[in-house]
Amino acid sequence: MRFEISKVLDAIEGRVCTDPSLARAVLDLAEVIRYQDLDGGRPASLLRLGMVIDALSRELEEDSVPIYAVVHRALLSDADLTSNERMVVRRWADDGLVEVLDNPGDRMLEVADLLGLPVLTRVRFDGLRGRFPWLVEQPGRVLAPVPGAGGPVFVAHVGGGSTPVEGDRSPVGAKLLARQWRCPEPGCALFGGGGGGGAFADLARVERAPAGQPPPALRNGVPTCPRHGARLGDAGPRPRTEVLAVRIGGLVRRRFVLTEEQPVFIGRAPEASGGIVLGQWLNDEARRWISRSHLKLELRVGEVIVTDVSTNGSGIRPHGSMTEAERIPLAPNQSRVLGGADMVELYPGVQVGRARELPTGAPFTPTSVMAEAPTMAMRLPRN
Ligand SMILES: [Zn+2]
């Protein structure tokens, strides 16, 4: 039992991040884990985060959807969580996967404002409508997760819809995210990357890629570390990125960020670090056709370069065209610049392209992060 719960928590861990290019909604972890009506279980449970993430996946009709979690520091020692759950949240905090704050205040709304993300919450923010007009002006920007027949469903605070709606990054957000920032606090998990410290705990920590830094908090107009309250230093322009997605059988299975720092390999099971593993989503035929490493993607001066590194080759679908006559073969070892709406196809129905150009939505359900959950934890209210 304990082992299975750990596996669920690992699956959930793959869905929390503070990367502004990947997160699809913001929530307050301390609030979500106390939605006791979702399962009628313990006063607090980290599994409820998984249930809400699954609901987001279902609504967006996309797999592997990550959320941005703001976490009150008190949660790290909350006696309503199991010791295992507390340990997991501490690990997320240490790795910068979540934002831990002494006083979250309205940080959740600030993140949503800067990044243009929807907010998943039951809290009403009547007093903040002046500062964040989208709270009322954009139906679908704020949704309450509530119990539904097959798990949580969303109800928009305004308009009553159920689909999360993304807005644009605010002008301030766009400005802040054009730079990279450095926190003076040694070992800062959000804006670190240097800073000495030298504690053993830091040795294993992967240095955070500057392209994935969260948005700074603004205090009196000054970019500030939300965790440490310290003024952030400007560490130069943020590296260029491109958000790509893999679509299999019509459903976006995963998004990933391409930077100029290193190429990304995609295939059945690429060995290179940071490779995109497709194996779990492929049928036998596709698995035989697609090489372990099939494609290499690089970002060079803003251009996405795709190189076939497979045995069987790939094809380019210009402007996403599904007309066979227009498919351009990409032979092994051949490279090509991927145009704005172009897709590269590894095998019929297995495509990679820019996330904003790849529509999703297929007649089957995204993979649940809760698939490994013991039935006891999955007990849902009947209706
Ligand atoms: Zn900091």
Tab-separated table of C-alpha atoms and ligand atoms in Angstrom:
chain	number	residue	atom	x	y	z
A	1	MET	CA	0.000	0.000	0.000
A	2	ARG	CA	2.666	2.443	1.075
A	3	PHE	CA	4.656	1.536	-2.015
A	4	GLU	CA	1.709	2.162	-4.321
A	5	ILE	CA	1.014	5.535	-2.732
A	6	SER	CA	4.647	6.469	-3.331
A	7	LYS	CA	4.185	5.632	-6.997
A	8	VAL	CA	1.144	7.901	-7.224
A	9	LEU	CA	3.060	10.698	-5.520
A	10	ASP	CA	5.905	10.194	-8.004
A	11	ALA	CA	3.416	10.485	-10.863
A	12	ILE	CA	2.027	13.683	-9.334
A	13	GLU	CA	5.582	14.991	-8.924
A	14	GLY	CA	5.933	14.834	-12.714
A	15	ARG	CA	3.011	17.272	-12.954
A	16	VAL	CA	4.101	20.089	-10.657
A	17	CYS	CA	6.412	22.757	-12.003
A	18	THR	CA	7.124	26.463	-11.823
A	19	ASP	CA	8.264	26.705	-15.443
A	20	PRO	CA	6.322	29.602	-17.005
A	21	SER	CA	6.360	27.923	-20.435
A	22	LEU	CA	4.840	24.650	-19.245
A	23	ALA	CA	2.470	25.299	-16.322
A	24	ARG	CA	-1.186	25.408	-17.402
A	25	ALA	CA	-2.949	26.569	-14.246
A	26	VAL	CA	-2.132	27.912	-10.784
A	27	LEU	CA	-3.426	26.607	-7.472
A	28	ASP	CA	-2.802	26.859	-3.752
A	29	LEU	CA	-1.698	23.448	-2.495
A	30	ALA	CA	-2.811	24.065	1.102
A	31	GLU	CA	-6.323	24.729	-0.184
A	32	VAL	CA	-6.595	21.830	-2.646
A	33	ILE	CA	-5.414	19.089	-0.304
A	34	ARG	CA	-8.291	19.997	2.063
A	35	TYR	CA	-11.100	19.399	-0.458
A	36	GLN	CA	-12.429	16.628	1.755
A	37	ASP	CA	-15.677	16.400	-0.242
A	38	LEU	CA	-13.752	15.072	-3.251
A	39	ASP	CA	-13.242	11.675	-1.632
A	40	GLY	CA	-14.659	11.817	1.892
A	41	GLY	CA	-11.272	10.820	3.260
A	42	ARG	CA	-8.720	12.337	5.640
A	43	PRO	CA	-8.834	16.071	6.444
A	44	ALA	CA	-5.822	16.623	4.166
A	45	SER	CA	-4.494	14.419	1.394
A	46	LEU	CA	-1.908	15.048	-1.283
A	47	LEU	CA	-3.765	12.656	-3.569
A	48	ARG	CA	-6.407	15.368	-4.067
A	49	LEU	CA	-3.805	17.322	-5.975
A	50	GLY	CA	-3.601	14.374	-8.373
A	51	MET	CA	-7.389	14.345	-8.734
A	52	VAL	CA	-7.451	18.049	-9.620
A	53	ILE	CA	-4.559	17.637	-12.081
A	54	ASP	CA	-6.468	14.789	-13.756
A	55	ALA	CA	-9.541	17.016	-14.026
A	56	LEU	CA	-7.419	19.697	-15.703
A	57	SER	CA	-6.061	17.110	-18.146
A	58	ARG	CA	-9.586	15.991	-19.008
A	59	GLU	CA	-10.784	19.560	-19.570
A	60	LEU	CA	-7.818	20.502	-21.766
A	61	GLU	CA	-7.967	17.100	-23.525
A	62	GLU	CA	-4.235	16.894	-23.103
A	63	ASP	CA	-1.931	14.480	-21.304
A	64	SER	CA	0.900	15.306	-18.875
A	65	VAL	CA	-0.510	18.741	-18.007
A	66	PRO	CA	1.569	20.436	-15.288
A	67	ILE	CA	0.311	22.869	-12.668
A	68	TYR	CA	2.004	25.685	-10.782
A	69	ALA	CA	1.522	25.222	-7.042
A	70	VAL	CA	1.940	27.923	-4.434
A	71	VAL	CA	2.566	26.367	-1.033
A	72	HIS	CA	2.223	27.919	2.416
A	73	ARG	CA	5.328	27.091	4.423
A	74	ALA	CA	3.219	25.742	7.290
A	75	LEU	CA	2.202	22.867	5.019
A	76	LEU	CA	5.682	21.358	5.281
A	77	SER	CA	4.898	20.512	8.902
A	78	ASP	CA	1.121	20.053	8.629
A	79	ALA	CA	0.149	17.188	10.959
A	80	ASP	CA	-2.888	16.368	8.804
A	81	LEU	CA	-0.572	15.080	6.093
A	82	THR	CA	1.246	11.755	6.461
A	83	SER	CA	4.969	11.949	7.159
A	84	ASN	CA	5.522	10.564	3.673
A	85	GLU	CA	3.415	13.325	2.111
A	86	ARG	CA	5.259	16.000	4.096
A	87	MET	CA	8.571	14.547	2.926
A	88	VAL	CA	7.400	14.629	-0.685
A	89	VAL	CA	6.288	18.272	-0.481
A	90	ARG	CA	9.626	19.197	1.112
A	91	ARG	CA	11.408	17.528	-1.781
A	92	TRP	CA	9.287	19.470	-4.280
A	93	ALA	CA	10.175	22.645	-2.402
A	94	ASP	CA	13.911	21.842	-2.395
A	95	ASP	CA	13.820	21.120	-6.115
A	96	GLY	CA	11.932	24.315	-6.917
A	97	LEU	CA	8.982	22.352	-8.362
A	98	VAL	CA	6.631	24.326	-6.135
A	99	GLU	CA	6.846	27.807	-4.655
A	100	VAL	CA	7.016	27.752	-0.850
A	101	LEU	CA	6.120	31.018	0.842
A	102	ASP	CA	5.947	32.267	4.425
A	103	ASN	CA	2.852	34.196	3.482
A	104	PRO	CA	1.343	33.369	0.074
A	105	GLY	CA	-1.014	36.391	0.249
A	106	ASP	CA	-2.166	37.053	-3.304
A	107	ARG	CA	0.860	35.413	-4.947
A	108	MET	CA	-1.382	32.848	-6.654
A	109	LEU	CA	-3.211	35.662	-8.454
A	110	GLU	CA	0.018	37.495	-9.187
A	111	VAL	CA	1.444	34.380	-10.911
A	112	ALA	CA	-1.802	33.958	-12.856
A	113	ASP	CA	-1.675	37.612	-13.862
A	114	LEU	CA	1.967	37.606	-14.956
A	115	LEU	CA	1.672	34.318	-16.875
A	116	GLY	CA	-1.917	34.574	-18.126
A	117	LEU	CA	-2.839	31.288	-16.460
A	118	PRO	CA	-6.216	30.128	-15.161
A	119	VAL	CA	-6.611	29.761	-11.374
A	120	LEU	CA	-8.111	26.664	-9.744
A	121	THR	CA	-9.639	27.715	-6.446
A	122	ARG	CA	-12.848	27.867	-4.425
A	123	VAL	CA	-11.830	31.145	-2.790
A	124	ARG	CA	-13.622	34.301	-3.894
A	125	PHE	CA	-11.413	37.293	-4.478
A	126	ASP	CA	-13.985	40.048	-4.425
A	127	GLY	CA	-11.574	42.573	-2.940
A	128	LEU	CA	-8.988	42.045	-5.655
A	129	ARG	CA	-11.109	42.654	-8.732
A	130	GLY	CA	-9.749	46.157	-9.105
A	131	ARG	CA	-6.168	44.960	-9.213
A	132	PHE	CA	-6.892	41.909	-11.369
A	133	PRO	CA	-9.799	42.870	-13.642
A	134	TRP	CA	-9.661	39.494	-15.452
A	135	LEU	CA	-11.172	37.927	-12.323
A	136	VAL	CA	-14.527	39.169	-13.597
A	137	GLU	CA	-13.828	40.129	-17.196
A	138	GLN	CA	-12.585	36.735	-18.429
A	139	PRO	CA	-14.972	33.855	-17.730
A	140	GLY	CA	-12.979	30.653	-17.306
A	141	ARG	CA	-9.922	32.326	-15.742
A	142	VAL	CA	-11.000	31.258	-12.235
A	143	LEU	CA	-12.583	27.851	-11.689
A	144	ALA	CA	-13.646	25.980	-8.562
A	145	PRO	CA	-12.828	22.257	-8.467
A	146	VAL	CA	-15.949	20.524	-7.136
A	147	PRO	CA	-16.977	16.860	-6.795
A	148	GLY	CA	-18.323	15.269	-9.963
A	149	ALA	CA	-19.370	11.804	-11.056
A	150	GLY	CA	-15.991	10.653	-12.357
A	151	GLY	CA	-13.744	12.810	-10.186
A	152	PRO	CA	-13.523	16.574	-9.709
A	153	VAL	CA	-15.037	18.904	-12.285
A	154	PHE	CA	-14.623	22.659	-12.665
A	155	VAL	CA	-17.176	25.421	-12.313
A	156	ALA	CA	-16.101	28.867	-13.474
A	157	HIS	CA	-16.657	31.602	-10.871
A	158	VAL	CA	-17.968	33.821	-13.668
A	159	GLY	CA	-20.264	32.482	-16.373
A	160	GLY	CA	-20.505	28.971	-14.935
A	161	GLY	CA	-18.539	27.205	-17.708
A	162	SER	CA	-16.097	24.375	-17.034
A	163	THR	CA	-13.217	25.026	-19.438
A	164	PRO	CA	-10.079	26.730	-18.136
A	165	VAL	CA	-9.220	29.765	-20.254
A	166	GLU	CA	-5.726	31.112	-20.710
A	167	GLY	CA	-5.166	34.840	-21.005
A	168	ASP	CA	-2.094	36.695	-22.218
A	169	ARG	CA	0.937	37.338	-20.078
A	170	SER	CA	0.502	40.795	-18.582
A	171	PRO	CA	2.839	43.451	-20.053
A	172	VAL	CA	4.776	43.436	-16.762
A	173	GLY	CA	4.960	39.626	-16.878
A	174	ALA	CA	6.329	39.702	-20.421
A	175	LYS	CA	8.968	42.214	-19.327
A	176	LEU	CA	9.983	40.214	-16.245
A	177	LEU	CA	10.165	36.979	-18.242
A	178	ALA	CA	12.466	38.516	-20.828
A	179	ARG	CA	15.277	38.608	-18.227
A	180	GLN	CA	16.835	36.032	-15.947
A	181	TRP	CA	17.078	36.754	-12.243
A	182	ARG	CA	19.339	35.829	-9.384
A	183	CYS	CA	18.467	35.607	-5.683
A	184	PRO	CA	21.220	36.655	-3.243
A	185	GLU	CA	20.135	33.853	-0.876
A	186	PRO	CA	22.545	30.887	-1.278
A	187	GLY	CA	20.916	27.764	-2.665
A	188	CYS	CA	17.650	29.476	-3.632
A	189	ALA	CA	15.611	26.781	-5.407
A	190	LEU	CA	13.703	29.318	-7.518
A	191	PHE	CA	16.336	31.880	-8.539
A	192	GLY	CA	19.560	30.094	-7.641
A	193	GLY	CA	22.334	28.770	-9.751
A	194	GLY	CA	25.623	29.822	-8.226
A	195	GLY	CA	25.630	31.423	-4.848
A	196	GLY	CA	27.935	28.933	-3.055
A	197	GLY	CA	26.345	27.595	0.112
A	198	GLY	CA	28.203	24.321	-0.172
A	199	ALA	CA	25.807	22.338	2.000
A	200	PHE	CA	25.708	18.631	1.227
A	201	ALA	CA	22.032	18.965	0.407
A	202	ASP	CA	22.942	21.178	-2.527
A	203	LEU	CA	25.311	18.722	-4.158
A	204	ALA	CA	22.614	16.566	-5.674
A	205	ARG	CA	20.525	19.503	-6.779
A	206	VAL	CA	20.318	20.098	-10.471
A	207	GLU	CA	21.037	23.680	-11.331
A	208	ARG	CA	17.902	25.328	-12.532
A	209	ALA	CA	17.861	26.200	-16.215
A	210	PRO	CA	17.471	29.995	-16.470
A	211	ALA	CA	14.898	29.519	-19.238
A	212	GLY	CA	12.572	27.803	-16.748
A	213	GLN	CA	12.753	30.358	-13.939
A	214	PRO	CA	9.409	31.289	-12.367
A	215	PRO	CA	8.144	34.873	-12.579
A	216	PRO	CA	9.598	37.121	-9.857
A	217	ALA	CA	7.234	38.701	-7.361
A	218	LEU	CA	6.840	42.455	-7.608
A	219	ARG	CA	7.102	44.388	-4.363
A	220	ASN	CA	6.641	48.125	-4.872
A	221	GLY	CA	7.627	47.562	-8.479
A	222	VAL	CA	10.882	45.785	-7.560
A	223	PRO	CA	11.508	42.207	-8.793
A	224	THR	CA	11.714	40.160	-5.595
A	225	CYS	CA	12.271	36.511	-4.673
A	226	PRO	CA	8.836	35.329	-3.483
A	227	ARG	CA	10.505	32.799	-1.169
A	228	HIS	CA	13.157	34.969	0.472
A	229	GLY	CA	11.749	38.467	0.034
A	230	ALA	CA	15.123	39.557	-1.313
A	231	ARG	CA	15.602	41.927	-4.225
A	232	LEU	CA	16.590	39.930	-7.326
A	233	GLY	CA	19.585	40.805	-9.440
A	234	ASP	CA	19.218	41.073	-13.221
A	235	ALA	CA	21.377	38.304	-14.709
A	236	GLY	CA	20.929	39.213	-18.363
A	237	PRO	CA	18.468	38.298	-21.068
A	238	ARG	CA	16.605	35.024	-20.646
A	239	PRO	CA	17.632	32.430	-23.219
A	240	ARG	CA	15.306	31.953	-26.147
A	241	THR	CA	12.922	28.995	-25.947
A	242	GLU	CA	10.350	27.254	-28.079
A	243	VAL	CA	7.558	25.134	-26.597
A	244	LEU	CA	7.005	21.979	-28.645
A	245	ALA	CA	4.490	19.183	-28.228
A	246	VAL	CA	4.159	15.530	-29.126
A	247	ARG	CA	0.773	14.461	-30.460
A	248	ILE	CA	-0.107	10.804	-30.732
A	249	GLY	CA	-3.412	9.632	-32.199
A	250	GLY	CA	-4.751	13.196	-32.108
A	251	LEU	CA	-4.032	13.760	-28.422
A	252	VAL	CA	-1.200	15.986	-27.192
A	253	ARG	CA	0.735	13.673	-24.903
A	254	ARG	CA	3.335	16.044	-23.637
A	255	ARG	CA	4.816	19.504	-24.108
A	256	PHE	CA	8.496	20.246	-23.718
A	257	VAL	CA	10.777	23.251	-23.895
A	258	LEU	CA	13.549	23.504	-26.446
A	259	THR	CA	16.391	25.876	-25.543
A	260	GLU	CA	19.542	26.938	-27.368
A	261	GLU	CA	21.595	25.258	-24.643
A	262	GLN	CA	21.107	21.653	-25.730
A	263	PRO	CA	19.303	19.503	-28.297
A	264	VAL	CA	16.343	17.299	-27.346
A	265	PHE	CA	16.112	13.719	-28.628
A	266	ILE	CA	12.736	12.082	-29.209
A	267	GLY	CA	12.075	8.426	-29.790
A	268	ARG	CA	10.878	5.149	-28.362
A	269	ALA	CA	13.410	5.414	-25.505
A	270	PRO	CA	16.240	7.897	-26.154
A	271	GLU	CA	19.319	7.460	-24.017
A	272	ALA	CA	20.367	11.122	-24.039
A	273	SER	CA	19.474	13.050	-20.878
A	274	GLY	CA	16.304	15.100	-21.220
A	275	GLY	CA	15.105	12.837	-24.030
A	276	ILE	CA	11.374	12.513	-24.748
A	277	VAL	CA	10.291	8.884	-24.277
A	278	LEU	CA	7.315	7.889	-26.454
A	279	GLY	CA	7.340	4.119	-25.836
A	280	GLN	CA	4.457	4.044	-23.340
A	281	TRP	CA	2.042	5.641	-25.844
A	282	LEU	CA	2.871	3.552	-28.918
A	283	ASN	CA	1.251	0.419	-30.310
A	284	ASP	CA	3.441	-2.530	-31.360
A	285	GLU	CA	3.721	-1.463	-34.975
A	286	ALA	CA	4.720	2.094	-34.128
A	287	ARG	CA	7.169	0.772	-31.544
A	288	ARG	CA	8.852	-1.379	-34.188
A	289	TRP	CA	9.095	1.505	-36.651
A	290	ILE	CA	10.248	4.271	-34.321
A	291	SER	CA	13.918	4.117	-33.289
A	292	ARG	CA	15.083	4.447	-29.682
A	293	SER	CA	16.334	7.898	-30.699
A	294	HIS	CA	14.394	8.971	-33.751
A	295	LEU	CA	14.655	12.755	-34.015
A	296	LYS	CA	17.052	15.391	-32.805
A	297	LEU	CA	15.603	18.869	-32.285
A	298	GLU	CA	17.706	21.978	-31.890
A	299	LEU	CA	16.985	25.666	-31.436
A	300	ARG	CA	19.477	27.820	-33.348
A	301	VAL	CA	19.025	31.583	-33.588
A	302	GLY	CA	15.314	31.140	-33.085
A	303	GLU	CA	14.923	28.420	-35.749
A	304	VAL	CA	13.825	24.900	-34.873
A	305	ILE	CA	16.074	22.424	-36.712
A	306	VAL	CA	14.926	18.835	-36.937
A	307	THR	CA	17.366	16.054	-37.809
A	308	ASP	CA	16.305	12.473	-38.439
A	309	VAL	CA	18.615	10.137	-36.502
A	310	SER	CA	16.478	7.017	-37.034
A	311	THR	CA	16.718	3.832	-39.089
A	312	ASN	CA	13.420	4.271	-40.947
A	313	GLY	CA	13.164	8.011	-41.534
A	314	SER	CA	10.392	10.559	-40.885
A	315	GLY	CA	8.300	13.034	-42.807
A	316	ILE	CA	7.506	16.740	-42.667
A	317	ARG	CA	3.909	17.862	-42.894
A	318	PRO	CA	4.087	21.472	-44.109
A	319	HIS	CA	1.630	23.713	-42.228
A	320	GLY	CA	0.285	20.604	-40.526
A	321	SER	CA	-1.220	19.381	-43.814
A	322	MET	CA	-2.542	15.827	-43.600
A	323	THR	CA	-2.605	15.461	-47.413
A	324	GLU	CA	-0.276	12.575	-48.303
A	325	ALA	CA	0.915	14.233	-51.531
A	326	GLU	CA	2.287	17.167	-49.548
A	327	ARG	CA	4.262	15.078	-47.049
A	328	ILE	CA	7.985	15.671	-47.519
A	329	PRO	CA	10.148	12.663	-46.656
A	330	LEU	CA	12.948	13.292	-44.165
A	331	ALA	CA	15.537	10.574	-44.735
A	332	PRO	CA	17.875	9.310	-42.003
A	333	ASN	CA	20.606	11.887	-41.226
A	334	GLN	CA	18.719	14.621	-43.084
A	335	SER	CA	18.027	17.990	-41.404
A	336	ARG	CA	15.414	20.622	-42.039
A	337	VAL	CA	14.160	23.870	-40.548
A	338	LEU	CA	10.714	23.328	-39.052
A	339	GLY	CA	8.518	26.191	-40.291
A	340	GLY	CA	6.006	27.893	-37.969
A	341	ALA	CA	3.092	25.492	-38.415
A	342	ASP	CA	5.057	22.518	-39.787
A	343	MET	CA	4.919	19.153	-38.066
A	344	VAL	CA	7.419	16.362	-38.233
A	345	GLU	CA	5.890	12.895	-38.292
A	346	LEU	CA	7.833	9.927	-36.903
A	347	TYR	CA	5.157	7.429	-37.868
A	348	PRO	CA	1.569	7.932	-39.059
A	349	GLY	CA	-0.246	9.683	-36.212
A	350	VAL	CA	2.922	10.402	-34.178
A	351	GLN	CA	3.758	14.079	-34.653
A	352	VAL	CA	5.900	16.823	-33.163
A	353	GLY	CA	5.363	20.535	-33.697
A	354	ARG	CA	5.050	23.877	-31.942
A	355	ALA	CA	2.594	23.490	-29.065
A	356	ARG	CA	0.485	26.476	-30.132
A	357	GLU	CA	0.062	24.976	-33.622
A	358	LEU	CA	-0.930	21.482	-32.542
A	359	PRO	CA	-4.638	21.188	-31.804
A	360	THR	CA	-5.497	18.441	-29.348
A	361	GLY	CA	-8.637	16.525	-28.486
A	362	ALA	CA	-9.243	12.887	-29.202
A	363	PRO	CA	-12.059	10.525	-28.327
A	364	PHE	CA	-10.127	8.979	-25.453
A	365	THR	CA	-9.174	10.031	-21.973
A	366	PRO	CA	-5.732	11.308	-21.007
A	367	THR	CA	-3.611	9.057	-18.810
A	368	SER	CA	-4.412	9.517	-15.140
A	369	VAL	CA	-1.713	10.360	-12.637
A	370	MET	CA	-3.865	8.354	-10.240
A	371	ALA	CA	-3.710	5.095	-12.208
A	372	GLU	CA	-1.616	3.517	-9.478
A	373	ALA	CA	-3.750	4.762	-6.606
A	374	PRO	CA	-5.180	2.090	-4.350
A	375	THR	CA	-8.955	1.850	-4.670
A	376	MET	CA	-9.383	3.052	-1.090
A	377	ALA	CA	-7.892	6.419	-1.931
A	378	MET	CA	-10.047	6.665	-5.020
A	379	ARG	CA	-13.359	6.357	-3.174
A	380	LEU	CA	-15.572	8.997	-4.667
A	381	PRO	CA	-18.911	10.322	-3.497
A	382	ARG	CA	-21.723	8.605	-5.365
A	383	ASN	CA	-24.181	10.698	-7.324
B	1	ZN	ZN	15.360	33.245	-3.220
